[in-house]
Amino acid sequence: MLWNIIVLLVIGLVAGFIARAVIPGSQKLSIVATIVLGIIGSLVGNLLGSLISGNGFELGTAGWIGSIVGAIIVLGVYVAVTGRKSVRR
């Protein structure tokens, strides 16, 4: 049980950092927000993988690549929704 949580956090952290490196611009996210981004991205990657394969939704089927692709999609949506904030002088 504890091992699964540690693996989930590590995959979330790595996928979140890679997604932040791929998406251009500066995303001011903390380490915790990056881990959450990676975990949500992993779920999105699992969902997309199950839709493509047609086998139904199963947790853990996406792997590293699916987690990274899902995190990139989630971060892209996040950046698009929040937009660029203007600087007032």
PDB file of N, CA and C in Angstrom:
ATOM      1  N   MET A   1       0.825  -1.190   0.000  1.00  0.00           N
ATOM      2  CA  MET A   1       0.000   0.000   0.000  1.00  0.00           C
ATOM      3  C   MET A   1       0.874   1.261   0.000  1.00  0.00           C
ATOM      4  N   LEU A   2       1.825   1.310   0.909  1.00  0.00           N
ATOM      5  CA  LEU A   2       2.706   2.462   0.983  1.00  0.00           C
ATOM      6  C   LEU A   2       3.557   2.573  -0.272  1.00  0.00           C
ATOM      7  N   TRP A   3       3.990   1.424  -0.794  1.00  0.00           N
ATOM      8  CA  TRP A   3       4.802   1.416  -2.007  1.00  0.00           C
ATOM      9  C   TRP A   3       4.012   1.992  -3.182  1.00  0.00           C
ATOM     10  N   ASN A   4       2.727   1.668  -3.293  1.00  0.00           N
ATOM     11  CA  ASN A   4       1.883   2.190  -4.374  1.00  0.00           C
ATOM     12  C   ASN A   4       1.756   3.703  -4.296  1.00  0.00           C
ATOM     13  N   ILE A   5       1.639   4.237  -3.107  1.00  0.00           N
ATOM     14  CA  ILE A   5       1.531   5.687  -2.934  1.00  0.00           C
ATOM     15  C   ILE A   5       2.838   6.367  -3.325  1.00  0.00           C
ATOM     16  N   ILE A   6       3.959   5.785  -2.940  1.00  0.00           N
ATOM     17  CA  ILE A   6       5.259   6.353  -3.291  1.00  0.00           C
ATOM     18  C   ILE A   6       5.452   6.344  -4.805  1.00  0.00           C
ATOM     19  N   VAL A   7       5.107   5.236  -5.455  1.00  0.00           N
ATOM     20  CA  VAL A   7       5.229   5.150  -6.914  1.00  0.00           C
ATOM     21  C   VAL A   7       4.322   6.167  -7.585  1.00  0.00           C
ATOM     22  N   LEU A   8       3.094   6.318  -7.088  1.00  0.00           N
ATOM     23  CA  LEU A   8       2.159   7.299  -7.635  1.00  0.00           C
ATOM     24  C   LEU A   8       2.730   8.711  -7.541  1.00  0.00           C
ATOM     25  N   LEU A   9       3.330   9.050  -6.415  1.00  0.00           N
ATOM     26  CA  LEU A   9       3.914  10.384  -6.236  1.00  0.00           C
ATOM     27  C   LEU A   9       5.113  10.601  -7.153  1.00  0.00           C
ATOM     28  N   VAL A  10       5.941   9.573  -7.314  1.00  0.00           N
ATOM     29  CA  VAL A  10       7.121   9.701  -8.172  1.00  0.00           C
ATOM     30  C   VAL A  10       6.701   9.849  -9.637  1.00  0.00           C
ATOM     31  N   ILE A  11       5.755   9.026 -10.079  1.00  0.00           N
ATOM     32  CA  ILE A  11       5.275   9.131 -11.457  1.00  0.00           C
ATOM     33  C   ILE A  11       4.626  10.496 -11.678  1.00  0.00           C
ATOM     34  N   GLY A  12       3.846  10.961 -10.719  1.00  0.00           N
ATOM     35  CA  GLY A  12       3.225  12.278 -10.834  1.00  0.00           C
ATOM     36  C   GLY A  12       4.249  13.393 -10.911  1.00  0.00           C
ATOM     37  N   LEU A  13       5.293  13.300 -10.109  1.00  0.00           N
ATOM     38  CA  LEU A  13       6.339  14.325 -10.116  1.00  0.00           C
ATOM     39  C   LEU A  13       7.086  14.338 -11.438  1.00  0.00           C
ATOM     40  N   VAL A  14       7.496  13.176 -11.925  1.00  0.00           N
ATOM     41  CA  VAL A  14       8.256  13.102 -13.170  1.00  0.00           C
ATOM     42  C   VAL A  14       7.396  13.549 -14.350  1.00  0.00           C
ATOM     43  N   ALA A  15       6.166  13.047 -14.436  1.00  0.00           N
ATOM     44  CA  ALA A  15       5.280  13.426 -15.542  1.00  0.00           C
ATOM     45  C   ALA A  15       4.965  14.916 -15.497  1.00  0.00           C
ATOM     46  N   GLY A  16       4.761  15.465 -14.311  1.00  0.00           N
ATOM     47  CA  GLY A  16       4.494  16.901 -14.174  1.00  0.00           C
ATOM     48  C   GLY A  16       5.675  17.752 -14.599  1.00  0.00           C
ATOM     49  N   PHE A  17       6.887  17.345 -14.203  1.00  0.00           N
ATOM     50  CA  PHE A  17       8.075  18.110 -14.597  1.00  0.00           C
ATOM     51  C   PHE A  17       8.314  18.055 -16.105  1.00  0.00           C
ATOM     52  N   ILE A  18       8.110  16.885 -16.701  1.00  0.00           N
ATOM     53  CA  ILE A  18       8.292  16.779 -18.149  1.00  0.00           C
ATOM     54  C   ILE A  18       7.247  17.620 -18.875  1.00  0.00           C
ATOM     55  N   ALA A  19       6.014  17.591 -18.400  1.00  0.00           N
ATOM     56  CA  ALA A  19       4.963  18.405 -19.017  1.00  0.00           C
ATOM     57  C   ALA A  19       5.293  19.891 -18.907  1.00  0.00           C
ATOM     58  N   ARG A  20       5.809  20.316 -17.752  1.00  0.00           N
ATOM     59  CA  ARG A  20       6.174  21.723 -17.584  1.00  0.00           C
ATOM     60  C   ARG A  20       7.340  22.102 -18.481  1.00  0.00           C
ATOM     61  N   ALA A  21       8.224  21.153 -18.789  1.00  0.00           N
ATOM     62  CA  ALA A  21       9.354  21.435 -19.675  1.00  0.00           C
ATOM     63  C   ALA A  21       8.907  21.523 -21.125  1.00  0.00           C
ATOM     64  N   VAL A  22       7.865  20.779 -21.493  1.00  0.00           N
ATOM     65  CA  VAL A  22       7.401  20.749 -22.879  1.00  0.00           C
ATOM     66  C   VAL A  22       6.545  21.965 -23.213  1.00  0.00           C
ATOM     67  N   ILE A  23       5.653  22.351 -22.305  1.00  0.00           N
ATOM     68  CA  ILE A  23       4.754  23.482 -22.545  1.00  0.00           C
ATOM     69  C   ILE A  23       5.556  24.772 -22.397  1.00  0.00           C
ATOM     70  N   PRO A  24       5.534  25.644 -23.431  1.00  0.00           N
ATOM     71  CA  PRO A  24       6.322  26.883 -23.344  1.00  0.00           C
ATOM     72  C   PRO A  24       5.722  27.870 -22.341  1.00  0.00           C
ATOM     73  N   GLY A  25       6.561  28.739 -21.863  1.00  0.00           N
ATOM     74  CA  GLY A  25       6.127  29.764 -20.921  1.00  0.00           C
ATOM     75  C   GLY A  25       6.471  29.381 -19.495  1.00  0.00           C
ATOM     76  N   SER A  26       6.189  30.286 -18.611  1.00  0.00           N
ATOM     77  CA  SER A  26       6.489  30.075 -17.202  1.00  0.00           C
ATOM     78  C   SER A  26       5.205  29.732 -16.461  1.00  0.00           C
ATOM     79  N   GLN A  27       5.144  28.520 -15.926  1.00  0.00           N
ATOM     80  CA  GLN A  27       4.012  28.130 -15.095  1.00  0.00           C
ATOM     81  C   GLN A  27       4.480  28.196 -13.654  1.00  0.00           C
ATOM     82  N   LYS A  28       3.876  29.037 -12.900  1.00  0.00           N
ATOM     83  CA  LYS A  28       4.274  29.187 -11.504  1.00  0.00           C
ATOM     84  C   LYS A  28       3.498  28.165 -10.664  1.00  0.00           C
ATOM     85  N   LEU A  29       4.013  26.931 -10.673  1.00  0.00           N
ATOM     86  CA  LEU A  29       3.397  25.847  -9.916  1.00  0.00           C
ATOM     87  C   LEU A  29       4.374  25.348  -8.858  1.00  0.00           C
ATOM     88  N   SER A  30       3.843  25.031  -7.696  1.00  0.00           N
ATOM     89  CA  SER A  30       4.685  24.479  -6.638  1.00  0.00           C
ATOM     90  C   SER A  30       4.956  23.000  -6.927  1.00  0.00           C
ATOM     91  N   ILE A  31       5.769  22.403  -6.097  1.00  0.00           N
ATOM     92  CA  ILE A  31       6.076  20.975  -6.239  1.00  0.00           C
ATOM     93  C   ILE A  31       4.801  20.153  -6.050  1.00  0.00           C
ATOM     94  N   VAL A  32       3.991  20.512  -5.071  1.00  0.00           N
ATOM     95  CA  VAL A  32       2.745  19.784  -4.816  1.00  0.00           C
ATOM     96  C   VAL A  32       1.809  19.910  -6.020  1.00  0.00           C
ATOM     97  N   ALA A  33       1.701  21.106  -6.587  1.00  0.00           N
ATOM     98  CA  ALA A  33       0.847  21.300  -7.765  1.00  0.00           C
ATOM     99  C   ALA A  33       1.385  20.516  -8.961  1.00  0.00           C
ATOM    100  N   THR A  34       2.693  20.413  -9.087  1.00  0.00           N
ATOM    101  CA  THR A  34       3.288  19.627 -10.165  1.00  0.00           C
ATOM    102  C   THR A  34       2.978  18.145  -9.995  1.00  0.00           C
ATOM    103  N   ILE A  35       3.034  17.639  -8.760  1.00  0.00           N
ATOM    104  CA  ILE A  35       2.692  16.240  -8.499  1.00  0.00           C
ATOM    105  C   ILE A  35       1.215  15.994  -8.807  1.00  0.00           C
ATOM    106  N   VAL A  36       0.350  16.906  -8.378  1.00  0.00           N
ATOM    107  CA  VAL A  36      -1.083  16.762  -8.658  1.00  0.00           C
ATOM    108  C   VAL A  36      -1.328  16.794 -10.167  1.00  0.00           C
ATOM    109  N   LEU A  37      -0.630  17.681 -10.864  1.00  0.00           N
ATOM    110  CA  LEU A  37      -0.731  17.750 -12.324  1.00  0.00           C
ATOM    111  C   LEU A  37      -0.356  16.406 -12.946  1.00  0.00           C
ATOM    112  N   GLY A  38       0.709  15.803 -12.490  1.00  0.00           N
ATOM    113  CA  GLY A  38       1.143  14.514 -13.018  1.00  0.00           C
ATOM    114  C   GLY A  38       0.175  13.393 -12.704  1.00  0.00           C
ATOM    115  N   ILE A  39      -0.410  13.406 -11.510  1.00  0.00           N
ATOM    116  CA  ILE A  39      -1.367  12.372 -11.135  1.00  0.00           C
ATOM    117  C   ILE A  39      -2.642  12.496 -11.969  1.00  0.00           C
ATOM    118  N   ILE A  40      -3.147  13.708 -12.118  1.00  0.00           N
ATOM    119  CA  ILE A  40      -4.328  13.923 -12.961  1.00  0.00           C
ATOM    120  C   ILE A  40      -4.003  13.580 -14.413  1.00  0.00           C
ATOM    121  N   GLY A  41      -2.806  13.935 -14.857  1.00  0.00           N
ATOM    122  CA  GLY A  41      -2.380  13.578 -16.205  1.00  0.00           C
ATOM    123  C   GLY A  41      -2.310  12.081 -16.403  1.00  0.00           C
ATOM    124  N   SER A  42      -1.904  11.353 -15.386  1.00  0.00           N
ATOM    125  CA  SER A  42      -1.863   9.901 -15.470  1.00  0.00           C
ATOM    126  C   SER A  42      -3.270   9.325 -15.618  1.00  0.00           C
ATOM    127  N   LEU A  43      -4.217   9.895 -14.905  1.00  0.00           N
ATOM    128  CA  LEU A  43      -5.604   9.450 -15.050  1.00  0.00           C
ATOM    129  C   LEU A  43      -6.137   9.757 -16.448  1.00  0.00           C
ATOM    130  N   VAL A  44      -5.803  10.946 -16.974  1.00  0.00           N
ATOM    131  CA  VAL A  44      -6.224  11.306 -18.330  1.00  0.00           C
ATOM    132  C   VAL A  44      -5.565  10.377 -19.343  1.00  0.00           C
ATOM    133  N   GLY A  45      -4.296  10.084 -19.153  1.00  0.00           N
ATOM    134  CA  GLY A  45      -3.600   9.148 -20.037  1.00  0.00           C
ATOM    135  C   GLY A  45      -4.217   7.758 -19.996  1.00  0.00           C
ATOM    136  N   ASN A  46      -4.616   7.306 -18.804  1.00  0.00           N
ATOM    137  CA  ASN A  46      -5.303   6.016 -18.684  1.00  0.00           C
ATOM    138  C   ASN A  46      -6.628   6.036 -19.430  1.00  0.00           C
ATOM    139  N   LEU A  47      -7.369   7.122 -19.292  1.00  0.00           N
ATOM    140  CA  LEU A  47      -8.656   7.237 -19.971  1.00  0.00           C
ATOM    141  C   LEU A  47      -8.480   7.222 -21.486  1.00  0.00           C
ATOM    142  N   LEU A  48      -7.520   8.000 -21.982  1.00  0.00           N
ATOM    143  CA  LEU A  48      -7.272   8.019 -23.429  1.00  0.00           C
ATOM    144  C   LEU A  48      -6.785   6.665 -23.934  1.00  0.00           C
ATOM    145  N   GLY A  49      -5.922   6.023 -23.184  1.00  0.00           N
ATOM    146  CA  GLY A  49      -5.434   4.701 -23.571  1.00  0.00           C
ATOM    147  C   GLY A  49      -6.546   3.672 -23.625  1.00  0.00           C
ATOM    148  N   SER A  50      -7.473   3.750 -22.675  1.00  0.00           N
ATOM    149  CA  SER A  50      -8.581   2.795 -22.687  1.00  0.00           C
ATOM    150  C   SER A  50      -9.557   3.089 -23.815  1.00  0.00           C
ATOM    151  N   LEU A  51      -9.726   4.365 -24.164  1.00  0.00           N
ATOM    152  CA  LEU A  51     -10.596   4.695 -25.296  1.00  0.00           C
ATOM    153  C   LEU A  51      -9.992   4.224 -26.616  1.00  0.00           C
ATOM    154  N   ILE A  52      -8.676   4.336 -26.735  1.00  0.00           N
ATOM    155  CA  ILE A  52      -8.013   3.913 -27.973  1.00  0.00           C
ATOM    156  C   ILE A  52      -8.007   2.388 -28.095  1.00  0.00           C
ATOM    157  N   SER A  53      -7.705   1.695 -26.998  1.00  0.00           N
ATOM    158  CA  SER A  53      -7.617   0.236 -27.053  1.00  0.00           C
ATOM    159  C   SER A  53      -8.986  -0.431 -27.041  1.00  0.00           C
ATOM    160  N   GLY A  54      -9.980   0.224 -26.451  1.00  0.00           N
ATOM    161  CA  GLY A  54     -11.329  -0.336 -26.397  1.00  0.00           C
ATOM    162  C   GLY A  54     -11.510  -1.414 -25.351  1.00  0.00           C
ATOM    163  N   ASN A  55     -10.586  -1.537 -24.405  1.00  0.00           N
ATOM    164  CA  ASN A  55     -10.674  -2.586 -23.384  1.00  0.00           C
ATOM    165  C   ASN A  55     -11.377  -2.128 -22.112  1.00  0.00           C
ATOM    166  N   GLY A  56     -11.853  -0.907 -22.064  1.00  0.00           N
ATOM    167  CA  GLY A  56     -12.455  -0.397 -20.844  1.00  0.00           C
ATOM    168  C   GLY A  56     -11.413   0.287 -19.976  1.00  0.00           C
ATOM    169  N   PHE A  57     -11.885   1.056 -19.018  1.00  0.00           N
ATOM    170  CA  PHE A  57     -10.985   1.840 -18.173  1.00  0.00           C
ATOM    171  C   PHE A  57     -10.388   0.966 -17.086  1.00  0.00           C
ATOM    172  N   GLU A  58      -9.065   0.906 -17.049  1.00  0.00           N
ATOM    173  CA  GLU A  58      -8.341   0.199 -16.005  1.00  0.00           C
ATOM    174  C   GLU A  58      -7.227   1.100 -15.510  1.00  0.00           C
ATOM    175  N   LEU A  59      -7.088   1.225 -14.212  1.00  0.00           N
ATOM    176  CA  LEU A  59      -6.006   2.038 -13.661  1.00  0.00           C
ATOM    177  C   LEU A  59      -4.683   1.330 -13.872  1.00  0.00           C
ATOM    178  N   GLY A  60      -3.676   2.104 -14.216  1.00  0.00           N
ATOM    179  CA  GLY A  60      -2.340   1.553 -14.358  1.00  0.00           C
ATOM    180  C   GLY A  60      -2.000   1.059 -15.744  1.00  0.00           C
ATOM    181  N   THR A  61      -2.858   1.264 -16.714  1.00  0.00           N
ATOM    182  CA  THR A  61      -2.576   0.749 -18.049  1.00  0.00           C
ATOM    183  C   THR A  61      -1.813   1.736 -18.926  1.00  0.00           C
ATOM    184  N   ALA A  62      -1.744   2.984 -18.523  1.00  0.00           N
ATOM    185  CA  ALA A  62      -1.127   4.001 -19.380  1.00  0.00           C
ATOM    186  C   ALA A  62       0.391   3.911 -19.361  1.00  0.00           C
ATOM    187  N   GLY A  63       0.993   3.659 -18.243  1.00  0.00           N
ATOM    188  CA  GLY A  63       2.437   3.632 -18.144  1.00  0.00           C
ATOM    189  C   GLY A  63       3.014   5.040 -18.153  1.00  0.00           C
ATOM    190  N   TRP A  64       4.314   5.111 -18.334  1.00  0.00           N
ATOM    191  CA  TRP A  64       5.007   6.397 -18.280  1.00  0.00           C
ATOM    192  C   TRP A  64       4.598   7.304 -19.425  1.00  0.00           C
ATOM    193  N   ILE A  65       4.551   6.763 -20.632  1.00  0.00           N
ATOM    194  CA  ILE A  65       4.264   7.599 -21.796  1.00  0.00           C
ATOM    195  C   ILE A  65       2.849   8.158 -21.714  1.00  0.00           C
ATOM    196  N   GLY A  66       1.896   7.325 -21.344  1.00  0.00           N
ATOM    197  CA  GLY A  66       0.523   7.796 -21.198  1.00  0.00           C
ATOM    198  C   GLY A  66       0.389   8.845 -20.105  1.00  0.00           C
ATOM    199  N   SER A  67       1.128   8.670 -19.025  1.00  0.00           N
ATOM    200  CA  SER A  67       1.100   9.650 -17.935  1.00  0.00           C
ATOM    201  C   SER A  67       1.665  10.993 -18.385  1.00  0.00           C
ATOM    202  N   ILE A  68       2.749  10.950 -19.150  1.00  0.00           N
ATOM    203  CA  ILE A  68       3.365  12.189 -19.624  1.00  0.00           C
ATOM    204  C   ILE A  68       2.465  12.881 -20.635  1.00  0.00           C
ATOM    205  N   VAL A  69       1.892  12.120 -21.570  1.00  0.00           N
ATOM    206  CA  VAL A  69       0.984  12.714 -22.557  1.00  0.00           C
ATOM    207  C   VAL A  69      -0.240  13.317 -21.857  1.00  0.00           C
ATOM    208  N   GLY A  70      -0.792  12.602 -20.894  1.00  0.00           N
ATOM    209  CA  GLY A  70      -1.929  13.121 -20.142  1.00  0.00           C
ATOM    210  C   GLY A  70      -1.581  14.381 -19.369  1.00  0.00           C
ATOM    211  N   ALA A  71      -0.391  14.420 -18.766  1.00  0.00           N
ATOM    212  CA  ALA A  71       0.034  15.612 -18.025  1.00  0.00           C
ATOM    213  C   ALA A  71       0.236  16.798 -18.958  1.00  0.00           C
ATOM    214  N   ILE A  72       0.749  16.556 -20.166  1.00  0.00           N
ATOM    215  CA  ILE A  72       0.908  17.642 -21.134  1.00  0.00           C
ATOM    216  C   ILE A  72      -0.458  18.189 -21.526  1.00  0.00           C
ATOM    217  N   ILE A  73      -1.423  17.302 -21.738  1.00  0.00           N
ATOM    218  CA  ILE A  73      -2.776  17.743 -22.089  1.00  0.00           C
ATOM    219  C   ILE A  73      -3.386  18.554 -20.952  1.00  0.00           C
ATOM    220  N   VAL A  74      -3.273  18.063 -19.726  1.00  0.00           N
ATOM    221  CA  VAL A  74      -3.849  18.759 -18.573  1.00  0.00           C
ATOM    222  C   VAL A  74      -3.185  20.119 -18.380  1.00  0.00           C
ATOM    223  N   LEU A  75      -1.863  20.191 -18.504  1.00  0.00           N
ATOM    224  CA  LEU A  75      -1.170  21.471 -18.342  1.00  0.00           C
ATOM    225  C   LEU A  75      -1.525  22.427 -19.472  1.00  0.00           C
ATOM    226  N   GLY A  76      -1.670  21.915 -20.692  1.00  0.00           N
ATOM    227  CA  GLY A  76      -2.082  22.762 -21.810  1.00  0.00           C
ATOM    228  C   GLY A  76      -3.457  23.366 -21.577  1.00  0.00           C
ATOM    229  N   VAL A  77      -4.383  22.570 -21.059  1.00  0.00           N
ATOM    230  CA  VAL A  77      -5.721  23.080 -20.740  1.00  0.00           C
ATOM    231  C   VAL A  77      -5.634  24.101 -19.609  1.00  0.00           C
ATOM    232  N   TYR A  78      -4.818  23.825 -18.599  1.00  0.00           N
ATOM    233  CA  TYR A  78      -4.652  24.748 -17.479  1.00  0.00           C
ATOM    234  C   TYR A  78      -4.111  26.101 -17.953  1.00  0.00           C
ATOM    235  N   VAL A  79      -3.094  26.070 -18.816  1.00  0.00           N
ATOM    236  CA  VAL A  79      -2.512  27.313 -19.323  1.00  0.00           C
ATOM    237  C   VAL A  79      -3.520  28.057 -20.186  1.00  0.00           C
ATOM    238  N   ALA A  80      -4.296  27.330 -20.993  1.00  0.00           N
ATOM    239  CA  ALA A  80      -5.293  27.964 -21.849  1.00  0.00           C
ATOM    240  C   ALA A  80      -6.416  28.600 -21.027  1.00  0.00           C
ATOM    241  N   VAL A  81      -6.815  27.951 -19.941  1.00  0.00           N
ATOM    242  CA  VAL A  81      -7.906  28.477 -19.122  1.00  0.00           C
ATOM    243  C   VAL A  81      -7.456  29.678 -18.301  1.00  0.00           C
ATOM    244  N   THR A  82      -6.279  29.579 -17.695  1.00  0.00           N
ATOM    245  CA  THR A  82      -5.819  30.691 -16.859  1.00  0.00           C
ATOM    246  C   THR A  82      -5.312  31.843 -17.699  1.00  0.00           C
ATOM    247  N   GLY A  83      -4.783  31.563 -18.885  1.00  0.00           N
ATOM    248  CA  GLY A  83      -4.306  32.612 -19.773  1.00  0.00           C
ATOM    249  C   GLY A  83      -3.108  33.346 -19.221  1.00  0.00           C
ATOM    250  N   ARG A  84      -2.681  34.306 -19.971  1.00  0.00           N
ATOM    251  CA  ARG A  84      -1.571  35.138 -19.514  1.00  0.00           C
ATOM    252  C   ARG A  84      -2.129  36.301 -18.718  1.00  0.00           C
ATOM    253  N   LYS A  85      -1.564  36.504 -17.582  1.00  0.00           N
ATOM    254  CA  LYS A  85      -2.015  37.596 -16.737  1.00  0.00           C
ATOM    255  C   LYS A  85      -1.254  38.866 -17.104  1.00  0.00           C
ATOM    256  N   SER A  86      -1.998  39.949 -17.252  1.00  0.00           N
ATOM    257  CA  SER A  86      -1.357  41.209 -17.613  1.00  0.00           C
ATOM    258  C   SER A  86      -0.731  41.838 -16.372  1.00  0.00           C
ATOM    259  N   VAL A  87       0.319  42.584 -16.614  1.00  0.00           N
ATOM    260  CA  VAL A  87       1.052  43.252 -15.535  1.00  0.00           C
ATOM    261  C   VAL A  87       0.585  44.699 -15.471  1.00  0.00           C
ATOM    262  N   ARG A  88       0.108  45.117 -14.312  1.00  0.00           N
ATOM    263  CA  ARG A  88      -0.328  46.506 -14.137  1.00  0.00           C
ATOM    264  C   ARG A  88       0.822  47.324 -13.591  1.00  0.00           C
ATOM    265  N   ARG A  89       0.941  48.529 -14.099  1.00  0.00           N
ATOM    266  CA  ARG A  89       2.019  49.407 -13.615  1.00  0.00           C
ATOM    267  C   ARG A  89       1.437  50.630 -12.985  1.00  0.00           C
TER     268      ARG A  89
END
